[in-house]
Coordinates of C-alpha atoms and ligand atoms in Angstrom, one line a residue:
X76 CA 24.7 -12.6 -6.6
X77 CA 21.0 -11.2 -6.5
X78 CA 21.2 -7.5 -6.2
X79 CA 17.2 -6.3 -5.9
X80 CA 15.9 -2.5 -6.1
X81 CA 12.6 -1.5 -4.9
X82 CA 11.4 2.2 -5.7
X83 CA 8.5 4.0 -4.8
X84 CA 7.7 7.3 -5.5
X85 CA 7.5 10.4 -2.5
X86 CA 4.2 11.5 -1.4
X87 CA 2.9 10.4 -5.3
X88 CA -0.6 11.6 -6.1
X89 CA 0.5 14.7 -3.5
X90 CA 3.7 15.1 -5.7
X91 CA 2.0 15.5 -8.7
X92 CA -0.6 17.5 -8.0
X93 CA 2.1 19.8 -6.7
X94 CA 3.7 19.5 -10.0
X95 CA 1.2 20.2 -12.3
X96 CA -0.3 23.5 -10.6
X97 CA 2.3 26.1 -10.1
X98 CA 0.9 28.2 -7.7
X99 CA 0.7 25.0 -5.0
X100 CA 4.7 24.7 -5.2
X101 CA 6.4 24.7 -1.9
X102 CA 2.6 24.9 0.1
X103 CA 1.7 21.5 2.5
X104 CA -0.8 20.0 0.5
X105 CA -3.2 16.8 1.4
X106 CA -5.3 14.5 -1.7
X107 CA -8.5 13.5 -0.8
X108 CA -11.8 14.0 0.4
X109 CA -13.4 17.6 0.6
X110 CA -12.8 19.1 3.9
X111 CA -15.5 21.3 3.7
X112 CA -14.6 23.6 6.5
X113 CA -14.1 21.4 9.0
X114 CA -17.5 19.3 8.3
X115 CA -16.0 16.9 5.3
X116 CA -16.3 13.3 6.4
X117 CA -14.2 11.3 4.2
X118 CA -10.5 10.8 4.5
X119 CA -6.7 12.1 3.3
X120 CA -5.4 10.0 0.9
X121 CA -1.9 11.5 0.7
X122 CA -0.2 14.5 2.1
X123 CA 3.2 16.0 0.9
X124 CA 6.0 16.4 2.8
X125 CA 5.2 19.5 4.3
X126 CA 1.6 18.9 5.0
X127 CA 3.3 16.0 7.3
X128 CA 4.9 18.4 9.4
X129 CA 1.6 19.4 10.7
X130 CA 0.9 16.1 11.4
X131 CA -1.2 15.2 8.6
X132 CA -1.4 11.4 7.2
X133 CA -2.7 9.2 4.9
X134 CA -6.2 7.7 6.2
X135 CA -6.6 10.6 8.5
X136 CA -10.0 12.0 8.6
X137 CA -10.0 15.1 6.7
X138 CA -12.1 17.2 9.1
X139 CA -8.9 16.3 11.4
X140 CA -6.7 17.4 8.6
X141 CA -8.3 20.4 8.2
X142 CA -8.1 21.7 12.4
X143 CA -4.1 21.0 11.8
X144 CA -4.0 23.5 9.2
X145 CA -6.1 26.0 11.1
X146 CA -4.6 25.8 13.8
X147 CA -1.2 25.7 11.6
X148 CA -2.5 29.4 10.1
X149 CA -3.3 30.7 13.9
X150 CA 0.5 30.7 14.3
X151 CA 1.6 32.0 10.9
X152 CA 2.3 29.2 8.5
X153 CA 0.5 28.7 5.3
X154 CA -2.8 26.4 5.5
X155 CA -2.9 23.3 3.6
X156 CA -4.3 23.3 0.0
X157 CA -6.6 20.2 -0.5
X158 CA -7.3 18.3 -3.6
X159 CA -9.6 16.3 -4.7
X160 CA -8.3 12.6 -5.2
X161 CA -8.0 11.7 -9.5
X162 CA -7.0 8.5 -9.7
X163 CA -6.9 8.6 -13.9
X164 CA -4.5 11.1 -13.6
X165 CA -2.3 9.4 -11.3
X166 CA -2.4 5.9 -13.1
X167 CA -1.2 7.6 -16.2
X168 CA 1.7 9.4 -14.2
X169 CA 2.1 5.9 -13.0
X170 CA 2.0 4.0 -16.6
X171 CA 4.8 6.7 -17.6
X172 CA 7.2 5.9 -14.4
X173 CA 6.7 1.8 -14.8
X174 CA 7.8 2.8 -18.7
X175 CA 11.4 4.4 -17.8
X176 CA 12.1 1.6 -15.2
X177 CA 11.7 -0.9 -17.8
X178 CA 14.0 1.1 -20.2
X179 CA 16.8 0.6 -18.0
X180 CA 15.9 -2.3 -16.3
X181 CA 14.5 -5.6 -17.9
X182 CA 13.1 -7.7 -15.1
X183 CA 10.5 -5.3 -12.9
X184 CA 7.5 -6.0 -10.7
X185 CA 4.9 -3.2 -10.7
X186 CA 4.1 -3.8 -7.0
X187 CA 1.6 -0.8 -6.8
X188 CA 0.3 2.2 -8.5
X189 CA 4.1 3.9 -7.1
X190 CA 6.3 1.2 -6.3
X191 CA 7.9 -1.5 -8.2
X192 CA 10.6 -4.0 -8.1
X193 CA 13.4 -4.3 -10.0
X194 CA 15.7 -7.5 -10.8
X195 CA 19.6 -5.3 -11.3
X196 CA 21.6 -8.7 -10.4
X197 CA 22.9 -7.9 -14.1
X198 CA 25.1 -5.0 -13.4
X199 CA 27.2 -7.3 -11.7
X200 CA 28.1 -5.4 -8.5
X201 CA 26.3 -3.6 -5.8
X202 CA 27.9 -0.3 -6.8
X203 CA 27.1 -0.9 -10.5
X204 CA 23.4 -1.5 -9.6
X205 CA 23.4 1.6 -7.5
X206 CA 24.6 3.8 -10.5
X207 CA 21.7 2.0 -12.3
X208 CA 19.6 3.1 -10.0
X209 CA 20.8 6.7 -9.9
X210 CA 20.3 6.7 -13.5
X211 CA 16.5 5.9 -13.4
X212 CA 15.9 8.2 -10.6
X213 CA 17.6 11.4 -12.8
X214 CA 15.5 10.0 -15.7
X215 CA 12.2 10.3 -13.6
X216 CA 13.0 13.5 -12.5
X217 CA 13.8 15.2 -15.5
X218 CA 11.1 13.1 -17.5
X219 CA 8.3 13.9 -15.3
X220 CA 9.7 16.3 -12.5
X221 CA 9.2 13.8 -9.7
X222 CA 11.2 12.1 -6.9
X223 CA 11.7 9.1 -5.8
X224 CA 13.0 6.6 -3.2
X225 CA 15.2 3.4 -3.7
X226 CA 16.5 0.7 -1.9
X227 CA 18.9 -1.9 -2.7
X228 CA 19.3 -5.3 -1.2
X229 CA 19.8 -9.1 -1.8
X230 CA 16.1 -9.5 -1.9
X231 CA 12.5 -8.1 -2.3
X232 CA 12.2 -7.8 1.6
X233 CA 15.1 -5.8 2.4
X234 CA 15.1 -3.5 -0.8
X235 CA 11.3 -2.7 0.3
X236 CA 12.6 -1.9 3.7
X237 CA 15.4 0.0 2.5
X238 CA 13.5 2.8 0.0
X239 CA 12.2 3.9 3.0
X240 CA 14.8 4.3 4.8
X241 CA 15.5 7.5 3.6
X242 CA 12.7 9.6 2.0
X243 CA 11.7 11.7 0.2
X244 CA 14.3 11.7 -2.4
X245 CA 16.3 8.5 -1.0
X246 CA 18.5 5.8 -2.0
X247 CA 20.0 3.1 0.5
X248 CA 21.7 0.4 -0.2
X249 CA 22.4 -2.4 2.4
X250 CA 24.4 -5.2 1.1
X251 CA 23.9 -9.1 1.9
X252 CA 26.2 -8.9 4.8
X253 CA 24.5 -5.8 6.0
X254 CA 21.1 -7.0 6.1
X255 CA 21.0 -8.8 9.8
X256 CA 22.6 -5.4 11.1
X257 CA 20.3 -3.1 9.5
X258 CA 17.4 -4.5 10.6
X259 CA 18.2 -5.4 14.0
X260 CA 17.4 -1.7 15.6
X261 CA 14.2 -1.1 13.3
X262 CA 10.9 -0.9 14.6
X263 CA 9.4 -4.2 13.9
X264 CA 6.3 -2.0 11.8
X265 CA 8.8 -2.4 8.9
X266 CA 8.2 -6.0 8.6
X267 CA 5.8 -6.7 6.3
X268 CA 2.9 -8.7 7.7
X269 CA 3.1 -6.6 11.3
X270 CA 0.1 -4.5 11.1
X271 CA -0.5 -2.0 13.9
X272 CA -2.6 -5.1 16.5
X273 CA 0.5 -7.5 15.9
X274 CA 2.7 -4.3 16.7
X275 CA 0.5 -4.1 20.3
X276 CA 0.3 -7.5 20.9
X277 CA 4.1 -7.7 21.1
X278 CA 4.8 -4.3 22.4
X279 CA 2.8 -6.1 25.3
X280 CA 5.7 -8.4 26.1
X281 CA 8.7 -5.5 25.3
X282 CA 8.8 -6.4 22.0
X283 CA 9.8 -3.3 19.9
X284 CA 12.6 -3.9 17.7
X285 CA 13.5 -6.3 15.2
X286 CA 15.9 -7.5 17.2
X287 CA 13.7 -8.0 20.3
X288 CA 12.0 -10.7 18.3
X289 CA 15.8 -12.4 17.4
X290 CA 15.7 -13.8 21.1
X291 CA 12.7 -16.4 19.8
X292 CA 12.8 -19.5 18.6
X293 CA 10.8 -21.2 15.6
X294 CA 9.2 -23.2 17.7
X295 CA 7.8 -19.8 20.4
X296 CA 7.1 -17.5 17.2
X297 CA 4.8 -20.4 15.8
X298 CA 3.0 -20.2 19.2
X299 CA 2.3 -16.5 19.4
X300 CA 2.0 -16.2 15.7
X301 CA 0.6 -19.2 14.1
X302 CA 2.6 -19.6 10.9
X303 CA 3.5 -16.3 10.3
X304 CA 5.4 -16.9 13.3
X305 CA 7.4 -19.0 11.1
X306 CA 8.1 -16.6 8.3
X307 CA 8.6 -13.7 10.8
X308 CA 11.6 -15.6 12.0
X309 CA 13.2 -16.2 8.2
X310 CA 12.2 -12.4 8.0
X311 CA 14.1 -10.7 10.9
X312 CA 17.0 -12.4 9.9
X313 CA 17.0 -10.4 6.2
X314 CA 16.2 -14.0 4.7
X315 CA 13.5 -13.9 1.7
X316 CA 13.9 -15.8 -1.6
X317 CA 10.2 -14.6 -3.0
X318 CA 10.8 -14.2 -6.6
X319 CA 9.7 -10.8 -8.9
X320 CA 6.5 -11.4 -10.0
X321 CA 7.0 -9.9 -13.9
X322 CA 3.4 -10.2 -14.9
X323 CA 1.2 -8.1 -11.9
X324 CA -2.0 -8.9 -11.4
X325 CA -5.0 -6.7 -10.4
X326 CA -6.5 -8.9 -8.1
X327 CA -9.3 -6.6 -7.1
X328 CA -11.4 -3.4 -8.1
X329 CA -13.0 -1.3 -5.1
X330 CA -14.7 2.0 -4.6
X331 CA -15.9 3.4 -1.5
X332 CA -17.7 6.4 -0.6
X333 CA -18.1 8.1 3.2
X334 CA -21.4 9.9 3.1
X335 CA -22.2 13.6 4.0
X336 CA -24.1 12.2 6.9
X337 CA -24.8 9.0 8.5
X338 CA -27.6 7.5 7.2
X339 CA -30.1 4.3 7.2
X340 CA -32.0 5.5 4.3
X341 CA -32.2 2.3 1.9
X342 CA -33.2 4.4 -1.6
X343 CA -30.6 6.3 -1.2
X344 CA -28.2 3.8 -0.3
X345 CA -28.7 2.1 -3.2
X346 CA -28.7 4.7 -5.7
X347 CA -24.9 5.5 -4.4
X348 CA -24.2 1.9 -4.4
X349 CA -25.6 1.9 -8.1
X350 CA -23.0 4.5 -9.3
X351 CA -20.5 3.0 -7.8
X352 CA -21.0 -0.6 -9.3
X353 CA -20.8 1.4 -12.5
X354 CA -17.6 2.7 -12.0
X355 CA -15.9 -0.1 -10.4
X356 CA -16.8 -2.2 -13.8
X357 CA -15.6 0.5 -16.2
X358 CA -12.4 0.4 -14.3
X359 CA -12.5 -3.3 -14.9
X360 CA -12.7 -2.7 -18.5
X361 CA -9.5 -0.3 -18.9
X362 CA -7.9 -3.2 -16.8
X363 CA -8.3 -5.3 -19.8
X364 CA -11.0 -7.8 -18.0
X365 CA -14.1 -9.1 -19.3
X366 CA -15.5 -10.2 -16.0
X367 CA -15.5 -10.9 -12.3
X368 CA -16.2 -14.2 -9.9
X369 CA -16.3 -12.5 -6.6
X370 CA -18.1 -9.8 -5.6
X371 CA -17.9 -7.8 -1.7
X372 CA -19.2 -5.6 0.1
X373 CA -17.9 -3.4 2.7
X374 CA -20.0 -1.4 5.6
X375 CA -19.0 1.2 8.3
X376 CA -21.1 1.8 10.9
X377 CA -21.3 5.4 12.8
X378 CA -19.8 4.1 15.3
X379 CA -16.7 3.0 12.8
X380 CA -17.7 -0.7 13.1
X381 CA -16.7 -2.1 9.7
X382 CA -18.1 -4.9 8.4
X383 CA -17.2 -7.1 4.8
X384 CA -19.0 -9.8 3.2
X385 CA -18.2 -11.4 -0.4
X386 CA -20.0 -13.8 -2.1
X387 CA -18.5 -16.2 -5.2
X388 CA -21.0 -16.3 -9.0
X389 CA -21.8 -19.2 -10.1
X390 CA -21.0 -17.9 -13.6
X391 CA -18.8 -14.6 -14.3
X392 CA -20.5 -10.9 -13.9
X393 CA -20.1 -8.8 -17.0
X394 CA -22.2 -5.7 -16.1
X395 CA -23.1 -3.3 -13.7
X396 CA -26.2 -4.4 -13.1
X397 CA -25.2 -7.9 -12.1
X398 CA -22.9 -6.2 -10.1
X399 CA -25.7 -4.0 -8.0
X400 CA -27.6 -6.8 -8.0
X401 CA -25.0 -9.0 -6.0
X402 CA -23.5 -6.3 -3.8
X403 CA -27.3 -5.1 -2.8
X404 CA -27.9 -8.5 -1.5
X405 CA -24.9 -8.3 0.5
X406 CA -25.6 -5.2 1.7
X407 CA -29.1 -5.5 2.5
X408 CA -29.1 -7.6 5.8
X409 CA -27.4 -4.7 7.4
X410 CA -30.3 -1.6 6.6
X411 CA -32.3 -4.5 8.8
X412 CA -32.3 -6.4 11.8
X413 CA -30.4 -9.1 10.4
X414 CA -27.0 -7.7 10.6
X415 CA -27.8 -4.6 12.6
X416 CA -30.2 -5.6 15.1
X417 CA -29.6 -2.5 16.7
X418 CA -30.4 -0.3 13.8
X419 CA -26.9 1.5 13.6
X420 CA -26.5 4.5 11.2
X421 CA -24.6 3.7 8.1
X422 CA -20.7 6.4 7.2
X423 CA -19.6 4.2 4.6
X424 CA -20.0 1.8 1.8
X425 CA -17.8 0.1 -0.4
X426 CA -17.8 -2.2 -3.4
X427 CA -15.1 -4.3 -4.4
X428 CA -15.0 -7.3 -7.2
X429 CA -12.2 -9.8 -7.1
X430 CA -11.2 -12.9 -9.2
X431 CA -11.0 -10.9 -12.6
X432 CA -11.4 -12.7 -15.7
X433 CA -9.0 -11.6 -18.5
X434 CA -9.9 -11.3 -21.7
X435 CA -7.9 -14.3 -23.2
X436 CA -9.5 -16.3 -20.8
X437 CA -11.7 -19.0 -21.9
X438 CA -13.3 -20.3 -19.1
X439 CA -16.9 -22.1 -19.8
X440 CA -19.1 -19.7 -18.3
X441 CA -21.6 -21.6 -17.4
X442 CA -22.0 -24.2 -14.6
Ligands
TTP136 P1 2.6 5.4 -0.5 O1 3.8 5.1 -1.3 O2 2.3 4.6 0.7 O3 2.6 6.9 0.0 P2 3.1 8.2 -0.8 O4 3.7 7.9 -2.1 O5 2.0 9.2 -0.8 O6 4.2 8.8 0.2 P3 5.6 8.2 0.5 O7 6.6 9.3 0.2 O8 5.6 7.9 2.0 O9 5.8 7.0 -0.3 O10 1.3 5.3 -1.4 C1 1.3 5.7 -2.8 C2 0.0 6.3 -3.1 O11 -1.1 5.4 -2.8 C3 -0.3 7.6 -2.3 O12 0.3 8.8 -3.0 C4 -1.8 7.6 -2.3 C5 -2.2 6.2 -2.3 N1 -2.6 5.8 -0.9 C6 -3.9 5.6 -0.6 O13 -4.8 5.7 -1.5 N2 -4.3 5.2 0.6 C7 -3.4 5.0 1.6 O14 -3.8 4.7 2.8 C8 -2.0 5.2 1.3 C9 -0.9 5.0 2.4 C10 -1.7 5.6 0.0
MG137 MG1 5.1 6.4 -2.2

């Protein structure tokens, strides 16, 4: 029997910063850009639990973030402490976690910077694997005064959906047998692979639940959803034999950066796109890689129109230079008319490299 536990941590860079500054306990508190009064432009990365009872989210703009805490103080409750985002800090928080799940548990996919799976078929039983479970969770708490959410299932799929099931501080198990019925009333959002446009296109013929989509064959799901279709029909049924991927991959490194104010100003463009080519690639080094295939670009217009382009090397980048080199002539066509004939003001940038070349790896560089 495959029993499968998927955890991920509550409100994690939020909890932590909580954690490690005592006078912040028990406040709502949102990681992310600076709010500036009211005039910040960039975004909330996480809020805790209490800085969601006002409404605040991750990806919500952080000028948004802060009216909900003013207008939170006009009727008496505390504002909203924000924190800048420090990613270091959080990977290391995140190293630590990864290490106690692999003391108790042999077999585990780090999935993200907070979640990971967890292969407990071993224990033999579902209600072993739950006191497994239990076990890491107290570990993780007393170890490094954090919670955490779990969820047990027969596979990947339904453990994911089940650690949220109940947060913060959750653990649900739904047995084999269980699965059909435990999705079937769930919004279908849970699935993975239904984004928020899937989610309208089929709220657009009344379908809201999982168990809306049940009453569709293979055959109609391919047709509204191309392949997908197909999986989404193996999916809502709790079916999913994807195996845990031991050895996690960074498949990507990517900074971005919303800008004071919207701008078409090239030098200065540039000079922000410079720094953060130079950061992306000493993140790739503490990753462990030597190099980099693909390199992207990402623009937002003022109007929130966001564009991407990517381009493959010929031969692996090593340094930041290549790097600024590449993404400038990516970026460039759209500071002109060629892809922004209508001169639109430029929020945001963003940098990303992909196809990572590890150290071991002896690829001819040349070709
Ligand atoms: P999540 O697990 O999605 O969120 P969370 O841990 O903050 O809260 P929850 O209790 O609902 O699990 O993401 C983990 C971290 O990843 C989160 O703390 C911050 C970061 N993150 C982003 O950088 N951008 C995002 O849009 C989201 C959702 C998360
Ligand atoms: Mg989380």
């Amino acid at each position: 029997m495959r029993i499968i536990a998927h955890i991920d941590m509550d409100a994690f860079y939020a909890s932590i910063e909580e954690r490690d500054t005592p006078r912040f306990h028990g406040l709502p508190l949102a990681v992310g850009a600076d709010p500036d009064g009211g005039k910040g432009r960039g975004v909330v990365t996480t809020a805790n639990y209490k800085a969601r009872e006002y409404g605040i989210h991750s990806a919500m703009p952080i000028s948004k973030a802060w009216q909900l805490s003013e207008s939170a103080k006009r009727q008496g409750k505390p504002p909203v402490v924000f924190v800048h985002t420090e990613m270091a800090k959080y990977r290391a928080v995140s190293a630590k976690i990864m290490g106690v799940i692999r003391r108790f548990t042999p077999i585990v996919e780090e999935a993200g910077i907070d979640e990971a799976y967890s292969d407990v078929s071993l224990a033999g039983s579902w209600d072993k694997a739950e006191e497994v479970c239990r076990d890491i969770k107290r570990e993780i708490l007393a170890q490094e005064r954090l919670t955490c959410s779990f969820g047990i299932g027969p596979n990947k799929l339904i453990a994911k959906i089940a650690s949220n099931h109940h947060k913060p501080d959750g653990l649900t198990v739904v047995r084999q047998e269980q699965s059909e019925a435990f999705l079937a009333p769930l919004p279908i959002r849970v699935i993975p692979g239904i984004g928020p446009k899937t989610e309208e296109e089929l709220a657009r013929l009344r379908i809201r639940r999982v168990e809306d989509l049940k009453q569709y064959s293979h055959v109609e799901l391919k047709q509204m959803l191309g392949n997908y279709g197909l999986e989404l029909y193996e999916k809502i049924r709790g079916r999913d034999n994807s195996p845990i991927e031991q050895f996690y991959e960074v498949k990507s490194i990517s900074e971005q950066e919303t800008f004071e104010e919207d701008t078409c100003d090239s030098t200065f463009i540039g000079e922000r796109l410079k720094e953060m080519c130079e950061s992306v690639m000493r993140r790739m080094a503490t990753e462990g890689f030597v190099g980099f295939r693909t390199a992207g670009v990402t623009v937002r217009f003022a109007d929130f129109e966001t564009k991407s382009r990517s381009h493959s090397l010929g031969m692996p980048g090593n340094s930041a230079a290549t790097l600024h080199v590449e993404a400038l002539k990516l970026l460039l066509p759209f500071l002109d008319g060629r892809e922004n004939p209508r001169r639109k003001m430029i929020r945001l940038i963003g940098v990303k490299i992909e196809k990572l070349q590890p150290e071991a790896d002896e690829t001819p560089s040349l070709f």
